[in-house]
mmCIF file of C-alpha atoms and ligand atoms in Angstrom:
data_model
loop_
_atom_site.group_PDB
_atom_site.id
_atom_site.type_symbol
_atom_site.label_atom_id
_atom_site.label_comp_id
_atom_site.label_asym_id
_atom_site.label_seq_id
_atom_site.Cartn_x
_atom_site.Cartn_y
_atom_site.Cartn_z
ATOM 1 C CA UNK A 1 0.000 0.000 0.000
ATOM 2 C CA UNK A 2 0.990 3.589 -0.568
ATOM 3 C CA UNK A 3 0.804 4.686 3.080
ATOM 4 C CA UNK A 4 0.208 8.355 2.304
ATOM 5 C CA UNK A 5 -2.349 7.897 -0.472
ATOM 6 C CA UNK A 6 -4.050 4.688 0.682
ATOM 7 C CA UNK A 7 -3.904 2.673 -2.535
ATOM 8 C CA UNK A 8 -1.635 -0.011 -3.944
ATOM 9 C CA UNK A 9 0.782 1.493 -6.515
ATOM 10 C CA UNK A 10 1.357 -1.904 -8.141
ATOM 11 C CA UNK A 11 -2.361 -2.262 -8.752
ATOM 12 C CA UNK A 12 -2.371 1.265 -10.191
ATOM 13 C CA UNK A 13 0.409 0.335 -12.650
ATOM 14 C CA UNK A 14 -1.486 -2.768 -13.771
ATOM 15 C CA UNK A 15 -4.694 -0.776 -14.256
ATOM 16 C CA UNK A 16 -2.903 2.066 -16.061
ATOM 17 C CA UNK A 17 -1.371 -0.381 -18.530
ATOM 18 C CA UNK A 18 -4.744 -2.066 -19.107
ATOM 19 C CA UNK A 19 -6.472 1.289 -19.674
ATOM 20 C CA UNK A 20 -3.738 2.470 -22.065
ATOM 21 C CA UNK A 21 -3.930 -0.781 -24.034
ATOM 22 C CA UNK A 22 -7.713 -0.592 -24.402
ATOM 23 C CA UNK A 23 -7.587 3.111 -25.248
ATOM 24 C CA UNK A 24 -5.021 2.524 -28.027
ATOM 25 C CA UNK A 25 -7.402 0.049 -29.553
ATOM 26 C CA UNK A 26 -10.400 2.408 -29.364
ATOM 27 C CA UNK A 27 -8.343 5.291 -30.761
ATOM 28 C CA UNK A 28 -7.289 3.138 -33.724
ATOM 29 C CA UNK A 29 -10.972 2.481 -34.399
ATOM 30 C CA UNK A 30 -11.668 6.240 -34.444
ATOM 31 C CA UNK A 31 -13.801 6.152 -31.297
ATOM 32 C CA UNK A 32 -11.821 8.795 -29.334
ATOM 33 C CA UNK A 33 -11.456 11.803 -31.673
ATOM 34 C CA UNK A 34 -9.624 14.977 -30.661
ATOM 35 C CA UNK A 35 -8.565 13.848 -27.144
ATOM 36 C CA UNK A 36 -12.191 13.055 -26.214
ATOM 37 C CA UNK A 37 -13.309 9.997 -24.241
ATOM 38 C CA UNK A 38 -12.255 8.777 -20.818
ATOM 39 C CA UNK A 39 -11.609 5.448 -19.160
ATOM 40 C CA UNK A 40 -11.299 4.152 -15.627
ATOM 41 C CA UNK A 41 -10.760 1.041 -13.500
ATOM 42 C CA UNK A 42 -11.535 0.377 -9.873
ATOM 43 C CA UNK A 43 -8.377 0.083 -7.759
ATOM 44 C CA UNK A 44 -10.137 -0.902 -4.523
ATOM 45 C CA UNK A 45 -13.316 -0.034 -2.653
ATOM 46 C CA UNK A 46 -12.294 3.606 -2.240
ATOM 47 C CA UNK A 47 -10.144 4.464 -5.266
ATOM 48 C CA UNK A 48 -10.434 4.667 -9.041
ATOM 49 C CA UNK A 49 -7.698 4.953 -11.700
ATOM 50 C CA UNK A 50 -8.901 7.366 -14.410
ATOM 51 C CA UNK A 51 -7.522 9.133 -17.455
ATOM 52 C CA UNK A 52 -6.115 12.625 -16.998
ATOM 53 C CA UNK A 53 -8.090 15.328 -18.814
ATOM 54 C CA UNK A 54 -7.282 16.168 -22.421
ATOM 55 C CA UNK A 55 -4.712 13.537 -23.391
ATOM 56 C CA UNK A 56 -4.515 11.777 -26.768
ATOM 57 C CA UNK A 57 -6.167 8.442 -26.014
ATOM 58 C CA UNK A 58 -4.070 6.667 -28.619
ATOM 59 C CA UNK A 59 -0.842 7.465 -26.786
ATOM 60 C CA UNK A 60 -1.557 7.067 -23.100
ATOM 61 C CA UNK A 61 1.267 6.213 -20.720
ATOM 62 C CA UNK A 62 1.213 5.518 -16.994
ATOM 63 C CA UNK A 63 1.601 9.255 -16.294
ATOM 64 C CA UNK A 64 -1.721 9.876 -18.073
ATOM 65 C CA UNK A 65 -3.667 7.833 -15.533
ATOM 66 C CA UNK A 66 -4.360 9.281 -12.075
ATOM 67 C CA UNK A 67 -6.168 8.285 -8.903
ATOM 68 C CA UNK A 68 -9.394 9.778 -7.547
ATOM 69 C CA UNK A 69 -11.516 8.783 -4.583
ATOM 70 C CA UNK A 70 -15.190 7.842 -4.860
ATOM 71 C CA UNK A 71 -16.127 11.523 -4.512
ATOM 72 C CA UNK A 72 -14.045 12.641 -7.516
ATOM 73 C CA UNK A 73 -11.185 14.132 -5.524
ATOM 74 C CA UNK A 74 -7.621 13.597 -6.807
ATOM 75 C CA UNK A 75 -5.555 11.447 -4.462
ATOM 76 C CA UNK A 76 -1.852 12.098 -4.019
ATOM 77 C CA UNK A 77 -1.339 14.116 -7.209
ATOM 78 C CA UNK A 78 -1.996 17.531 -8.668
ATOM 79 C CA UNK A 79 -3.247 16.529 -12.098
ATOM 80 C CA UNK A 80 -6.731 17.325 -13.357
ATOM 81 C CA UNK A 81 -8.950 14.272 -13.835
ATOM 82 C CA UNK A 82 -11.413 14.000 -16.689
ATOM 83 C CA UNK A 83 -14.213 16.552 -16.551
ATOM 84 C CA UNK A 84 -16.643 13.620 -16.478
ATOM 85 C CA UNK A 85 -15.084 11.865 -13.499
ATOM 86 C CA UNK A 86 -18.363 12.115 -11.569
ATOM 87 C CA UNK A 87 -20.064 9.860 -14.136
ATOM 88 C CA UNK A 88 -17.419 7.198 -13.545
ATOM 89 C CA UNK A 89 -17.474 7.273 -9.748
ATOM 90 C CA UNK A 90 -21.278 7.205 -9.839
ATOM 91 C CA UNK A 91 -21.207 3.841 -11.607
ATOM 92 C CA UNK A 92 -18.705 2.398 -9.088
ATOM 93 C CA UNK A 93 -20.817 3.642 -6.177
ATOM 94 C CA UNK A 94 -24.210 2.585 -7.531
ATOM 95 C CA UNK A 95 -23.137 -0.697 -9.160
ATOM 96 C CA UNK A 96 -20.474 -2.013 -6.781
ATOM 97 C CA UNK A 97 -19.588 -5.050 -8.901
ATOM 98 C CA UNK A 98 -18.250 -2.688 -11.598
ATOM 99 C CA UNK A 99 -14.512 -2.970 -12.267
ATOM 100 C CA UNK A 100 -14.101 -0.718 -15.323
ATOM 101 C CA UNK A 101 -15.997 2.147 -17.004
ATOM 102 C CA UNK A 102 -15.452 3.118 -20.649
ATOM 103 C CA UNK A 103 -16.680 6.272 -22.387
ATOM 104 C CA UNK A 104 -16.155 6.945 -26.090
ATOM 105 C CA UNK A 105 -17.310 9.476 -28.689
ATOM 106 C CA UNK A 106 -17.551 7.437 -31.870
ATOM 107 C CA UNK A 107 -19.371 8.781 -34.916
ATOM 108 C CA UNK A 108 -21.938 5.984 -34.669
ATOM 109 C CA UNK A 109 -22.619 6.698 -30.997
ATOM 110 C CA UNK A 110 -22.852 10.442 -31.635
ATOM 111 C CA UNK A 111 -25.277 10.122 -34.564
ATOM 112 C CA UNK A 112 -27.412 7.508 -32.777
ATOM 113 C CA UNK A 113 -27.660 9.704 -29.701
ATOM 114 C CA UNK A 114 -29.110 12.545 -31.790
ATOM 115 C CA UNK A 115 -31.438 10.339 -33.791
ATOM 116 C CA UNK A 116 -32.932 8.576 -30.754
ATOM 117 C CA UNK A 117 -32.890 11.538 -28.348
ATOM 118 C CA UNK A 118 -36.590 12.238 -28.821
ATOM 119 C CA UNK A 119 -37.412 8.599 -27.924
ATOM 120 C CA UNK A 120 -35.167 8.959 -24.856
ATOM 121 C CA UNK A 121 -33.857 5.421 -25.481
ATOM 122 C CA UNK A 122 -32.602 3.018 -28.124
ATOM 123 C CA UNK A 123 -34.578 -0.217 -27.903
ATOM 124 C CA UNK A 124 -32.507 -3.179 -29.104
ATOM 125 C CA UNK A 125 -34.506 -6.299 -29.934
ATOM 126 C CA UNK A 126 -33.820 -9.393 -31.988
ATOM 127 C CA UNK A 127 -30.077 -8.963 -32.408
ATOM 128 C CA UNK A 128 -27.876 -11.978 -31.720
ATOM 129 C CA UNK A 129 -25.154 -9.691 -30.364
ATOM 130 C CA UNK A 130 -27.393 -8.638 -27.460
ATOM 131 C CA UNK A 131 -26.015 -11.848 -25.921
ATOM 132 C CA UNK A 132 -22.626 -10.118 -25.625
ATOM 133 C CA UNK A 133 -24.109 -8.038 -22.818
ATOM 134 C CA UNK A 134 -23.935 -9.859 -19.491
ATOM 135 C CA UNK A 135 -27.330 -11.111 -18.344
ATOM 136 C CA UNK A 136 -28.774 -11.465 -21.872
ATOM 137 C CA UNK A 137 -28.948 -15.105 -22.912
ATOM 138 C CA UNK A 138 -30.982 -14.769 -26.096
ATOM 139 C CA UNK A 139 -31.662 -12.456 -29.024
ATOM 140 C CA UNK A 140 -35.299 -12.696 -27.922
ATOM 141 C CA UNK A 141 -34.878 -10.017 -25.274
ATOM 142 C CA UNK A 142 -35.164 -6.253 -24.958
ATOM 143 C CA UNK A 143 -32.084 -4.176 -24.222
ATOM 144 C CA UNK A 144 -32.823 -0.502 -23.639
ATOM 145 C CA UNK A 145 -30.027 2.047 -23.884
ATOM 146 C CA UNK A 146 -31.306 5.359 -22.490
ATOM 147 C CA UNK A 147 -30.387 8.656 -24.128
ATOM 148 C CA UNK A 148 -29.842 11.406 -21.562
ATOM 149 C CA UNK A 149 -29.800 15.124 -22.337
ATOM 150 C CA UNK A 150 -26.314 16.577 -22.605
ATOM 151 C CA UNK A 151 -25.109 19.304 -20.254
ATOM 152 C CA UNK A 152 -21.743 20.658 -19.165
ATOM 153 C CA UNK A 153 -23.071 20.629 -15.592
ATOM 154 C CA UNK A 154 -22.141 17.135 -14.371
ATOM 155 C CA UNK A 155 -24.580 16.995 -11.420
ATOM 156 C CA UNK A 156 -27.489 17.186 -13.898
ATOM 157 C CA UNK A 157 -26.153 14.185 -15.802
ATOM 158 C CA UNK A 158 -25.540 12.319 -12.553
ATOM 159 C CA UNK A 159 -29.162 13.028 -11.580
ATOM 160 C CA UNK A 160 -30.483 11.614 -14.868
ATOM 161 C CA UNK A 161 -28.515 8.395 -14.397
ATOM 162 C CA UNK A 162 -29.633 8.148 -10.754
ATOM 163 C CA UNK A 163 -33.272 8.585 -11.786
ATOM 164 C CA UNK A 164 -33.010 5.724 -14.287
ATOM 165 C CA UNK A 165 -31.372 3.429 -11.720
ATOM 166 C CA UNK A 166 -33.867 4.464 -9.041
ATOM 167 C CA UNK A 167 -36.703 3.453 -11.386
ATOM 168 C CA UNK A 168 -35.414 -0.124 -11.182
ATOM 169 C CA UNK A 169 -34.707 -0.536 -14.892
ATOM 170 C CA UNK A 170 -31.577 -2.460 -15.852
ATOM 171 C CA UNK A 171 -28.682 -0.276 -16.995
ATOM 172 C CA UNK A 172 -25.725 -1.619 -18.968
ATOM 173 C CA UNK A 173 -24.818 1.587 -20.749
ATOM 174 C CA UNK A 174 -26.236 4.935 -21.793
ATOM 175 C CA UNK A 175 -25.921 7.516 -24.516
ATOM 176 C CA UNK A 176 -25.651 11.252 -23.938
ATOM 177 C CA UNK A 177 -27.334 13.290 -26.659
ATOM 178 C CA UNK A 178 -24.848 14.595 -29.216
ATOM 179 C CA UNK A 179 -21.996 13.298 -27.112
ATOM 180 C CA UNK A 180 -21.209 9.594 -26.787
ATOM 181 C CA UNK A 181 -21.637 6.328 -24.926
ATOM 182 C CA UNK A 182 -20.903 5.110 -21.390
ATOM 183 C CA UNK A 183 -20.704 1.438 -20.574
ATOM 184 C CA UNK A 184 -18.943 -0.730 -17.993
ATOM 185 C CA UNK A 185 -18.283 -4.239 -16.769
ATOM 186 C CA UNK A 186 -16.962 -6.287 -13.887
ATOM 187 C CA UNK A 187 -13.565 -6.352 -15.618
ATOM 188 C CA UNK A 188 -12.058 -4.205 -18.347
ATOM 189 C CA UNK A 189 -12.454 -7.151 -20.725
ATOM 190 C CA UNK A 190 -16.183 -7.347 -20.009
ATOM 191 C CA UNK A 191 -16.493 -3.566 -20.386
ATOM 192 C CA UNK A 192 -14.704 -3.774 -23.756
ATOM 193 C CA UNK A 193 -17.071 -6.514 -24.887
ATOM 194 C CA UNK A 194 -20.032 -4.341 -23.924
ATOM 195 C CA UNK A 195 -18.587 -1.317 -25.707
ATOM 196 C CA UNK A 196 -17.874 -3.266 -28.885
ATOM 197 C CA UNK A 197 -21.334 -4.875 -28.844
ATOM 198 C CA UNK A 198 -23.183 -1.597 -28.274
ATOM 199 C CA UNK A 199 -21.137 0.224 -30.919
ATOM 200 C CA UNK A 200 -21.972 -2.568 -33.387
ATOM 201 C CA UNK A 201 -25.675 -2.675 -32.480
ATOM 202 C CA UNK A 202 -26.079 1.110 -32.685
ATOM 203 C CA UNK A 203 -24.461 0.984 -36.120
ATOM 204 C CA UNK A 204 -26.922 -1.713 -37.188
ATOM 205 C CA UNK A 205 -29.891 0.369 -35.991
ATOM 206 C CA UNK A 206 -28.604 3.365 -37.971
ATOM 207 C CA UNK A 207 -28.164 1.240 -41.093
ATOM 208 C CA UNK A 208 -31.706 -0.109 -40.777
ATOM 209 C CA UNK A 209 -33.089 3.405 -40.512
ATOM 210 C CA UNK A 210 -31.140 4.452 -43.626
ATOM 211 C CA UNK A 211 -32.149 1.443 -45.673
ATOM 212 C CA UNK A 212 -35.815 1.639 -44.722
ATOM 213 C CA UNK A 213 -36.223 5.352 -45.406
HETATM 214 ZN ZN1 ZN B 1 -17.477 12.746 -23.090
#
């Protein structure tokens, strides 16, 4: 343990390398344009490793990952965490089994968020790849991805996510209108699977809309 900061620096190094590896992959796919997007992993019950604000997500090193507590405060460093840190810590607090949170700004996610904003959700039904999301064993299921209104005032976004969770509906990811996608998993590998599946499914929904119009 790091006696002054209260977290294990070896665990931080492992998480930082895992985040950087995943981020390189997402950047190569064009999902993190112009230094957007942010990624995090749970270090322990009280600490989260998260990307520093404004860095190129295709070239992250260990120095680009910092530690915050569950109330968004930097721990043991003077870097500035992502502006959306509160959306990450919210997921770790509300869904305690979560081990990693991923947020990207792909073109598909951005367009889908605008197109489905008036419906306030994207309803996924009948797609085999719904089974890539933990808890979904068949295509014959309904997977709702809510679309929340965008704002630069994080507490308003946190409130929208809280309201959805408080309503008792399952939540595996959400879109923010004109912005991008949040998803998560028990491990970073599960979170990556969810992100890849949702990106693919949103792209399919957009294609269907195009082809049917
Ligand atoms: Zn964002």
